Amino acid sequence: MIFAYLKLITMIFASSKQRLKHYLDTKGISKAKFYRDTGIKRGFLDSDKLNSSISDTFLVTITDVYKDLNLSWLIAEAGKMEVNSTDAKWIEYGQFKLVPLISKRARAGFLSGWEDDEYIEELPKIPWEVDREYKGNYLTFEVVGDSMECDNPRESILEGDLLLGREVRNEYWTSKLHIHKWDFIIVHKTEGILVKRIIEHDVSSGKLILKSLNPYYEDQTVYMNDLTGIFNIVDIKRSRRR
C-alpha cells in the first residue's frame, strides 16, 4: 500500500522524460526501438538523465512518431497519456499553449495546404510559454537560411530558430501595417515563406519593401496581391546547440 502511494507521488511529480519512459513501458516499446523510431541518440533515456526535461525539438520528433502520445500530458501531465487524434487548435494547459509547426520539411506543402483544416491537424505542435491570453490565429515557423542574421544578437534571427507568428487577417491588409513594431513572416505565392523586416508599405499599391538584416542580401519588393499570408513575429525560440 505504501509502495503504491509512493509510486503515485512519483508519477505526479515526474519529469517529461520519466513520463516518456512510462508511456514506452506501457506500450511495450523498448528503448532500442524508441531510438530507431525517432533517430534520437542512445543515452537519451539513461537512468541518470531521467530527471531532465525534453527539449522542444525532441518533443516535436517524439510526438510526430508516436501520434497517440498526448503532448500536454508529456510536458505538464495535463489530461490523459494517450489521445485519439491531434487537435490543431491552440491546446492550453497552465502557462503553455501548443501551436502547429511549419518545419523545413513542411514548407512545400504549406503553400497549398495552410488554409486546409485537415492539413493543419496533421502538423506537429510546439509548446509556447505564455503569460497572458493570446487571441487570433498562430503558427510556428522554423527559420531556413541566414538572411536575418546580423551582428546585433537582440535582433538577429538564425537558421533553425522557431518563430511564433500571429496572422494578420486579410481585412487588415488595406490598412498600414505596424512595420515599426514587428518583423514579419511573409507567405508569397511563388517565393514561399519569407522572414523579413518591412521598411516600406505603400497602402494604395499594396507594395512592400522587404529588408534582410544580413547586409549581403538586397532589399526585395513584393505586392500584396502575390501574398497568401502575413504574420507578425511575436516570439522566438532558439536552441542552445549550434
PDB file of C-alpha atoms in Angstrom:
ATOM      1  CA  MET A   1       0.000   0.000   0.000  1.00  0.00           C
ATOM      2  CA  ILE A   2       2.782   2.410   0.953  1.00  0.00           C
ATOM      3  CA  PHE A   3       4.723   1.431  -2.192  1.00  0.00           C
ATOM      4  CA  ALA A   4       1.688   2.137  -4.375  1.00  0.00           C
ATOM      5  CA  TYR A   5       1.252   5.536  -2.733  1.00  0.00           C
ATOM      6  CA  LEU A   6       4.897   6.437  -3.278  1.00  0.00           C
ATOM      7  CA  LYS A   7       4.652   5.331  -6.907  1.00  0.00           C
ATOM      8  CA  LEU A   8       1.639   7.623  -7.382  1.00  0.00           C
ATOM      9  CA  ILE A   9       3.532  10.566  -5.894  1.00  0.00           C
ATOM     10  CA  THR A  10       6.470   9.835  -8.200  1.00  0.00           C
ATOM     11  CA  MET A  11       4.194   9.881 -11.250  1.00  0.00           C
ATOM     12  CA  ILE A  12       2.612  13.181 -10.223  1.00  0.00           C
ATOM     13  CA  PHE A  13       5.987  14.891  -9.948  1.00  0.00           C
ATOM     14  CA  ALA A  14       7.686  13.030 -12.797  1.00  0.00           C
ATOM     15  CA  SER A  15       9.788  14.871 -15.365  1.00  0.00           C
ATOM     16  CA  SER A  16       8.852  14.762 -19.034  1.00  0.00           C
ATOM     17  CA  LYS A  17      11.496  12.069 -19.608  1.00  0.00           C
ATOM     18  CA  GLN A  18      10.057   9.946 -16.814  1.00  0.00           C
ATOM     19  CA  ARG A  19       6.607  10.336 -18.339  1.00  0.00           C
ATOM     20  CA  LEU A  20       8.006   9.354 -21.733  1.00  0.00           C
ATOM     21  CA  LYS A  21       9.558   6.230 -20.214  1.00  0.00           C
ATOM     22  CA  HIS A  22       6.229   5.391 -18.566  1.00  0.00           C
ATOM     23  CA  TYR A  23       4.499   5.732 -21.953  1.00  0.00           C
ATOM     24  CA  LEU A  24       7.058   3.473 -23.639  1.00  0.00           C
ATOM     25  CA  ASP A  25       6.813   0.879 -20.866  1.00  0.00           C
ATOM     26  CA  THR A  26       3.014   0.927 -21.071  1.00  0.00           C
ATOM     27  CA  LYS A  27       3.080   0.451 -24.852  1.00  0.00           C
ATOM     28  CA  GLY A  28       5.761  -2.250 -24.677  1.00  0.00           C
ATOM     29  CA  ILE A  29       8.248  -0.172 -26.683  1.00  0.00           C
ATOM     30  CA  SER A  30      11.871  -0.905 -25.840  1.00  0.00           C
ATOM     31  CA  LYS A  31      14.477   1.842 -25.630  1.00  0.00           C
ATOM     32  CA  ALA A  32      16.262   0.324 -28.618  1.00  0.00           C
ATOM     33  CA  LYS A  33      13.091   0.565 -30.711  1.00  0.00           C
ATOM     34  CA  PHE A  34      12.493   4.118 -29.463  1.00  0.00           C
ATOM     35  CA  TYR A  35      15.958   5.159 -30.649  1.00  0.00           C
ATOM     36  CA  ARG A  36      15.358   3.510 -34.034  1.00  0.00           C
ATOM     37  CA  ASP A  37      11.905   5.057 -34.447  1.00  0.00           C
ATOM     38  CA  THR A  38      12.927   8.609 -33.557  1.00  0.00           C
ATOM     39  CA  GLY A  39      16.570   8.763 -34.629  1.00  0.00           C
ATOM     40  CA  ILE A  40      17.473  10.135 -31.183  1.00  0.00           C
ATOM     41  CA  LYS A  41      20.910   9.071 -29.970  1.00  0.00           C
ATOM     42  CA  ARG A  42      21.278   6.318 -27.400  1.00  0.00           C
ATOM     43  CA  GLY A  43      21.642   7.536 -23.843  1.00  0.00           C
ATOM     44  CA  PHE A  44      18.701   9.939 -24.039  1.00  0.00           C
ATOM     45  CA  LEU A  45      16.719   7.789 -21.593  1.00  0.00           C
ATOM     46  CA  ASP A  46      19.585   6.644 -19.375  1.00  0.00           C
ATOM     47  CA  SER A  47      18.594   6.488 -15.714  1.00  0.00           C
ATOM     48  CA  ASP A  48      20.911   9.357 -14.731  1.00  0.00           C
ATOM     49  CA  LYS A  49      19.179  11.661 -17.257  1.00  0.00           C
ATOM     50  CA  LEU A  50      15.537  10.938 -16.454  1.00  0.00           C
ATOM     51  CA  ASN A  51      15.138  13.960 -14.171  1.00  0.00           C
ATOM     52  CA  SER A  52      15.780  16.388 -17.040  1.00  0.00           C
ATOM     53  CA  SER A  53      13.185  17.840 -19.385  1.00  0.00           C
ATOM     54  CA  ILE A  54      12.797  17.127 -23.093  1.00  0.00           C
ATOM     55  CA  SER A  55      13.763  19.950 -25.460  1.00  0.00           C
ATOM     56  CA  ASP A  56      11.212  21.410 -27.881  1.00  0.00           C
ATOM     57  CA  THR A  57      12.981  19.872 -30.874  1.00  0.00           C
ATOM     58  CA  PHE A  58      12.803  16.373 -29.403  1.00  0.00           C
ATOM     59  CA  LEU A  59       9.193  16.911 -28.297  1.00  0.00           C
ATOM     60  CA  VAL A  60       8.253  17.513 -31.928  1.00  0.00           C
ATOM     61  CA  THR A  61      10.220  14.468 -33.100  1.00  0.00           C
ATOM     62  CA  ILE A  62       8.750  12.151 -30.465  1.00  0.00           C
ATOM     63  CA  THR A  63       5.107  13.176 -30.849  1.00  0.00           C
ATOM     64  CA  ASP A  64       5.445  13.102 -34.632  1.00  0.00           C
ATOM     65  CA  VAL A  65       6.408   9.413 -34.373  1.00  0.00           C
ATOM     66  CA  TYR A  66       4.039   8.428 -31.558  1.00  0.00           C
ATOM     67  CA  LYS A  67       0.895  10.242 -32.640  1.00  0.00           C
ATOM     68  CA  ASP A  68      -1.253   8.870 -29.808  1.00  0.00           C
ATOM     69  CA  LEU A  69       1.067  10.375 -27.175  1.00  0.00           C
ATOM     70  CA  ASN A  70      -0.593  13.441 -25.661  1.00  0.00           C
ATOM     71  CA  LEU A  71       1.924  16.301 -25.744  1.00  0.00           C
ATOM     72  CA  SER A  72       0.049  18.154 -22.988  1.00  0.00           C
ATOM     73  CA  TRP A  73       0.474  15.135 -20.724  1.00  0.00           C
ATOM     74  CA  LEU A  74       4.105  14.654 -21.717  1.00  0.00           C
ATOM     75  CA  ILE A  75       5.070  18.238 -20.867  1.00  0.00           C
ATOM     76  CA  ALA A  76       2.848  19.058 -17.914  1.00  0.00           C
ATOM     77  CA  GLU A  77       0.963  15.838 -17.066  1.00  0.00           C
ATOM     78  CA  ALA A  78      -2.240  17.536 -18.208  1.00  0.00           C
ATOM     79  CA  GLY A  79      -5.043  15.314 -19.470  1.00  0.00           C
ATOM     80  CA  LYS A  80      -4.706  11.677 -20.490  1.00  0.00           C
ATOM     81  CA  MET A  81      -1.498   9.995 -21.605  1.00  0.00           C
ATOM     82  CA  GLU A  82      -2.976   8.928 -24.946  1.00  0.00           C
ATOM     83  CA  VAL A  83      -5.134  10.809 -27.435  1.00  0.00           C
ATOM     84  CA  ASN A  84      -7.191   9.527 -30.349  1.00  0.00           C
ATOM     85  CA  SER A  85      -6.393  12.396 -32.722  1.00  0.00           C
ATOM     86  CA  THR A  86      -4.317  15.551 -32.913  1.00  0.00           C
ATOM     87  CA  ASP A  87      -6.027  18.838 -32.143  1.00  0.00           C
ATOM     88  CA  ALA A  88      -4.664  21.508 -34.469  1.00  0.00           C
ATOM     89  CA  LYS A  89      -6.035  24.394 -32.450  1.00  0.00           C
ATOM     90  CA  TRP A  90      -4.339  26.024 -29.504  1.00  0.00           C
ATOM     91  CA  ILE A  91      -4.146  23.490 -26.681  1.00  0.00           C
ATOM     92  CA  GLU A  92      -3.973  25.309 -23.381  1.00  0.00           C
ATOM     93  CA  TYR A  93      -2.689  23.922 -20.116  1.00  0.00           C
ATOM     94  CA  GLY A  94      -1.257  26.004 -17.325  1.00  0.00           C
ATOM     95  CA  GLN A  95       1.040  28.605 -18.831  1.00  0.00           C
ATOM     96  CA  PHE A  96       1.610  26.747 -22.112  1.00  0.00           C
ATOM     97  CA  LYS A  97      -0.083  26.702 -25.489  1.00  0.00           C
ATOM     98  CA  LEU A  98       0.632  24.259 -28.299  1.00  0.00           C
ATOM     99  CA  VAL A  99       0.866  25.765 -31.776  1.00  0.00           C
ATOM    100  CA  PRO A 100       1.164  23.943 -35.140  1.00  0.00           C
ATOM    101  CA  LEU A 101       4.701  23.894 -36.550  1.00  0.00           C
ATOM    102  CA  ILE A 102       5.699  24.623 -40.153  1.00  0.00           C
ATOM    103  CA  SER A 103       9.065  22.873 -40.211  1.00  0.00           C
ATOM    104  CA  LYS A 104      11.639  22.863 -43.007  1.00  0.00           C
ATOM    105  CA  ARG A 105      10.125  19.666 -44.372  1.00  0.00           C
ATOM    106  CA  ALA A 106       6.562  21.034 -44.237  1.00  0.00           C
ATOM    107  CA  ARG A 107       7.262  24.254 -46.156  1.00  0.00           C
ATOM    108  CA  ALA A 108       6.432  22.902 -49.611  1.00  0.00           C
ATOM    109  CA  GLY A 109       3.015  21.609 -48.596  1.00  0.00           C
ATOM    110  CA  PHE A 110       2.214  24.685 -46.533  1.00  0.00           C
ATOM    111  CA  LEU A 111       1.751  26.982 -49.538  1.00  0.00           C
ATOM    112  CA  SER A 112      -1.147  24.914 -50.843  1.00  0.00           C
ATOM    113  CA  GLY A 113      -2.487  23.478 -47.607  1.00  0.00           C
ATOM    114  CA  TRP A 114      -2.296  26.032 -44.827  1.00  0.00           C
ATOM    115  CA  GLU A 115      -5.969  27.022 -45.134  1.00  0.00           C
ATOM    116  CA  ASP A 116      -6.980  23.344 -45.091  1.00  0.00           C
ATOM    117  CA  ASP A 117      -8.047  22.246 -41.597  1.00  0.00           C
ATOM    118  CA  GLU A 118      -7.055  18.635 -42.268  1.00  0.00           C
ATOM    119  CA  TYR A 119      -3.550  19.695 -43.292  1.00  0.00           C
ATOM    120  CA  ILE A 120      -3.131  21.789 -40.141  1.00  0.00           C
ATOM    121  CA  GLU A 121      -4.424  18.925 -37.978  1.00  0.00           C
ATOM    122  CA  GLU A 122      -1.583  16.688 -39.126  1.00  0.00           C
ATOM    123  CA  LEU A 123       1.175  19.147 -38.227  1.00  0.00           C
ATOM    124  CA  PRO A 124       3.266  18.607 -35.079  1.00  0.00           C
ATOM    125  CA  LYS A 125       2.815  21.126 -32.265  1.00  0.00           C
ATOM    126  CA  ILE A 126       5.280  23.329 -30.408  1.00  0.00           C
ATOM    127  CA  PRO A 127       4.675  24.429 -26.780  1.00  0.00           C
ATOM    128  CA  TRP A 128       4.933  28.161 -26.079  1.00  0.00           C
ATOM    129  CA  GLU A 129       5.004  29.566 -22.567  1.00  0.00           C
ATOM    130  CA  VAL A 130       2.618  32.499 -22.258  1.00  0.00           C
ATOM    131  CA  ASP A 131       1.791  34.964 -19.503  1.00  0.00           C
ATOM    132  CA  ARG A 132      -1.479  36.227 -20.979  1.00  0.00           C
ATOM    133  CA  GLU A 133      -4.297  35.221 -23.299  1.00  0.00           C
ATOM    134  CA  TYR A 134      -3.272  35.209 -26.958  1.00  0.00           C
ATOM    135  CA  LYS A 135      -6.062  35.960 -29.424  1.00  0.00           C
ATOM    136  CA  GLY A 136      -6.002  35.257 -33.139  1.00  0.00           C
ATOM    137  CA  ASN A 137      -4.559  32.576 -35.390  1.00  0.00           C
ATOM    138  CA  TYR A 138      -0.999  31.466 -34.618  1.00  0.00           C
ATOM    139  CA  LEU A 139       1.530  29.220 -36.333  1.00  0.00           C
ATOM    140  CA  THR A 140       5.131  28.293 -35.540  1.00  0.00           C
ATOM    141  CA  PHE A 141       7.681  28.638 -38.356  1.00  0.00           C
ATOM    142  CA  GLU A 142      11.148  27.087 -38.459  1.00  0.00           C
ATOM    143  CA  VAL A 143      13.678  29.516 -39.953  1.00  0.00           C
ATOM    144  CA  VAL A 144      15.586  28.469 -43.065  1.00  0.00           C
ATOM    145  CA  GLY A 145      18.628  30.419 -44.272  1.00  0.00           C
ATOM    146  CA  ASP A 146      20.748  33.256 -42.882  1.00  0.00           C
ATOM    147  CA  SER A 147      19.093  36.328 -44.424  1.00  0.00           C
ATOM    148  CA  MET A 148      18.081  37.680 -40.996  1.00  0.00           C
ATOM    149  CA  GLU A 149      21.404  37.136 -39.232  1.00  0.00           C
ATOM    150  CA  CYS A 150      23.232  40.271 -38.091  1.00  0.00           C
ATOM    151  CA  ASP A 151      25.756  41.490 -35.530  1.00  0.00           C
ATOM    152  CA  ASN A 152      23.049  42.540 -33.069  1.00  0.00           C
ATOM    153  CA  PRO A 153      22.110  39.410 -31.061  1.00  0.00           C
ATOM    154  CA  ARG A 154      18.850  41.006 -29.892  1.00  0.00           C
ATOM    155  CA  GLU A 155      17.607  41.413 -33.465  1.00  0.00           C
ATOM    156  CA  SER A 156      19.285  38.519 -35.245  1.00  0.00           C
ATOM    157  CA  ILE A 157      17.127  35.599 -36.400  1.00  0.00           C
ATOM    158  CA  LEU A 158      19.158  32.445 -37.018  1.00  0.00           C
ATOM    159  CA  GLU A 159      18.584  29.358 -39.117  1.00  0.00           C
ATOM    160  CA  GLY A 160      16.747  26.778 -37.040  1.00  0.00           C
ATOM    161  CA  ASP A 161      15.055  29.357 -34.806  1.00  0.00           C
ATOM    162  CA  LEU A 162      11.361  28.788 -34.151  1.00  0.00           C
ATOM    163  CA  LEU A 163       9.156  31.833 -34.669  1.00  0.00           C
ATOM    164  CA  LEU A 164       5.691  32.303 -33.201  1.00  0.00           C
ATOM    165  CA  GLY A 165       3.676  34.078 -35.885  1.00  0.00           C
ATOM    166  CA  ARG A 166       0.314  35.794 -35.384  1.00  0.00           C
ATOM    167  CA  GLU A 167      -1.705  36.051 -38.579  1.00  0.00           C
ATOM    168  CA  VAL A 168      -2.597  39.492 -39.917  1.00  0.00           C
ATOM    169  CA  ARG A 169      -6.057  38.835 -41.320  1.00  0.00           C
ATOM    170  CA  ASN A 170      -6.783  39.857 -44.909  1.00  0.00           C
ATOM    171  CA  GLU A 171      -9.260  42.569 -43.945  1.00  0.00           C
ATOM    172  CA  TYR A 172      -6.387  44.499 -42.340  1.00  0.00           C
ATOM    173  CA  TRP A 173      -4.177  44.417 -45.430  1.00  0.00           C
ATOM    174  CA  THR A 174      -5.738  47.606 -46.777  1.00  0.00           C
ATOM    175  CA  SER A 175      -4.546  49.479 -43.675  1.00  0.00           C
ATOM    176  CA  LYS A 176      -0.997  50.438 -42.796  1.00  0.00           C
ATOM    177  CA  LEU A 177       0.876  47.525 -41.255  1.00  0.00           C
ATOM    178  CA  HIS A 178       2.638  48.102 -37.926  1.00  0.00           C
ATOM    179  CA  ILE A 179       6.045  47.862 -39.573  1.00  0.00           C
ATOM    180  CA  HIS A 180       7.865  49.708 -36.769  1.00  0.00           C
ATOM    181  CA  LYS A 181       6.604  47.301 -34.109  1.00  0.00           C
ATOM    182  CA  TRP A 182       7.078  43.842 -35.650  1.00  0.00           C
ATOM    183  CA  ASP A 183       9.200  41.831 -38.016  1.00  0.00           C
ATOM    184  CA  PHE A 184       7.172  39.642 -40.343  1.00  0.00           C
ATOM    185  CA  ILE A 185       6.701  36.222 -41.871  1.00  0.00           C
ATOM    186  CA  ILE A 186       5.509  36.721 -45.446  1.00  0.00           C
ATOM    187  CA  VAL A 187       3.872  33.839 -47.325  1.00  0.00           C
ATOM    188  CA  HIS A 188       4.408  34.509 -51.041  1.00  0.00           C
ATOM    189  CA  LYS A 189       2.652  32.538 -53.792  1.00  0.00           C
ATOM    190  CA  THR A 190       5.884  31.833 -55.689  1.00  0.00           C
ATOM    191  CA  GLU A 191       8.732  32.843 -53.354  1.00  0.00           C
ATOM    192  CA  GLY A 192       7.461  30.746 -50.456  1.00  0.00           C
ATOM    193  CA  ILE A 193       7.921  31.681 -46.801  1.00  0.00           C
ATOM    194  CA  LEU A 194       9.989  34.829 -46.244  1.00  0.00           C
ATOM    195  CA  VAL A 195      11.176  36.107 -42.859  1.00  0.00           C
ATOM    196  CA  LYS A 196      11.858  39.817 -43.285  1.00  0.00           C
ATOM    197  CA  ARG A 197      11.618  43.325 -41.912  1.00  0.00           C
ATOM    198  CA  ILE A 198       9.196  45.583 -43.790  1.00  0.00           C
ATOM    199  CA  ILE A 199      10.734  49.025 -44.278  1.00  0.00           C
ATOM    200  CA  GLU A 200       8.060  50.482 -46.543  1.00  0.00           C
ATOM    201  CA  HIS A 201       4.370  49.816 -47.101  1.00  0.00           C
ATOM    202  CA  ASP A 202       2.501  51.659 -49.845  1.00  0.00           C
ATOM    203  CA  VAL A 203      -1.143  51.092 -48.969  1.00  0.00           C
ATOM    204  CA  SER A 204      -2.522  52.379 -52.284  1.00  0.00           C
ATOM    205  CA  SER A 205      -0.492  49.999 -54.466  1.00  0.00           C
ATOM    206  CA  GLY A 206      -0.026  47.200 -51.940  1.00  0.00           C
ATOM    207  CA  LYS A 207       3.735  47.382 -52.394  1.00  0.00           C
ATOM    208  CA  LEU A 208       6.007  46.139 -49.618  1.00  0.00           C
ATOM    209  CA  ILE A 209       9.760  46.631 -49.492  1.00  0.00           C
ATOM    210  CA  LEU A 210      11.360  43.825 -47.505  1.00  0.00           C
ATOM    211  CA  LYS A 211      14.727  44.143 -45.799  1.00  0.00           C
ATOM    212  CA  SER A 212      17.071  41.392 -44.669  1.00  0.00           C
ATOM    213  CA  LEU A 213      19.168  42.066 -41.568  1.00  0.00           C
ATOM    214  CA  ASN A 214      22.079  40.300 -43.256  1.00  0.00           C
ATOM    215  CA  PRO A 215      23.830  43.052 -45.292  1.00  0.00           C
ATOM    216  CA  TYR A 216      24.758  40.568 -48.024  1.00  0.00           C
ATOM    217  CA  TYR A 217      21.106  40.369 -49.097  1.00  0.00           C
ATOM    218  CA  GLU A 218      19.450  43.086 -51.185  1.00  0.00           C
ATOM    219  CA  ASP A 219      16.066  44.601 -50.411  1.00  0.00           C
ATOM    220  CA  GLN A 220      13.135  42.869 -52.042  1.00  0.00           C
ATOM    221  CA  THR A 221       9.882  44.317 -53.396  1.00  0.00           C
ATOM    222  CA  VAL A 222       6.663  42.307 -53.261  1.00  0.00           C
ATOM    223  CA  TYR A 223       2.996  43.128 -53.752  1.00  0.00           C
ATOM    224  CA  MET A 224       0.161  42.056 -51.513  1.00  0.00           C
ATOM    225  CA  ASN A 225      -1.748  40.588 -54.456  1.00  0.00           C
ATOM    226  CA  ASP A 226       1.010  37.976 -54.647  1.00  0.00           C
ATOM    227  CA  LEU A 227       0.763  37.016 -50.966  1.00  0.00           C
ATOM    228  CA  THR A 228      -1.335  34.366 -49.269  1.00  0.00           C
ATOM    229  CA  GLY A 229      -0.437  35.192 -45.673  1.00  0.00           C
ATOM    230  CA  ILE A 230       1.220  37.748 -43.385  1.00  0.00           C
ATOM    231  CA  PHE A 231       2.251  37.022 -39.790  1.00  0.00           C
ATOM    232  CA  ASN A 232       3.702  39.240 -37.063  1.00  0.00           C
ATOM    233  CA  ILE A 233       6.667  37.635 -35.288  1.00  0.00           C
ATOM    234  CA  VAL A 234       5.629  37.815 -31.638  1.00  0.00           C
ATOM    235  CA  ASP A 235       8.098  35.388 -30.032  1.00  0.00           C
ATOM    236  CA  ILE A 236      11.161  33.283 -30.788  1.00  0.00           C
ATOM    237  CA  LYS A 237      12.721  30.045 -29.531  1.00  0.00           C
ATOM    238  CA  ARG A 238      16.395  29.320 -30.046  1.00  0.00           C
ATOM    239  CA  SER A 239      18.261  26.097 -29.473  1.00  0.00           C
ATOM    240  CA  ARG A 240      21.410  26.402 -27.392  1.00  0.00           C
ATOM    241  CA  ARG A 241      23.063  23.823 -29.635  1.00  0.00           C
ATOM    242  CA  ARG A 242      24.864  25.466 -32.576  1.00  0.00           C
TER     243      ARG A 242
END
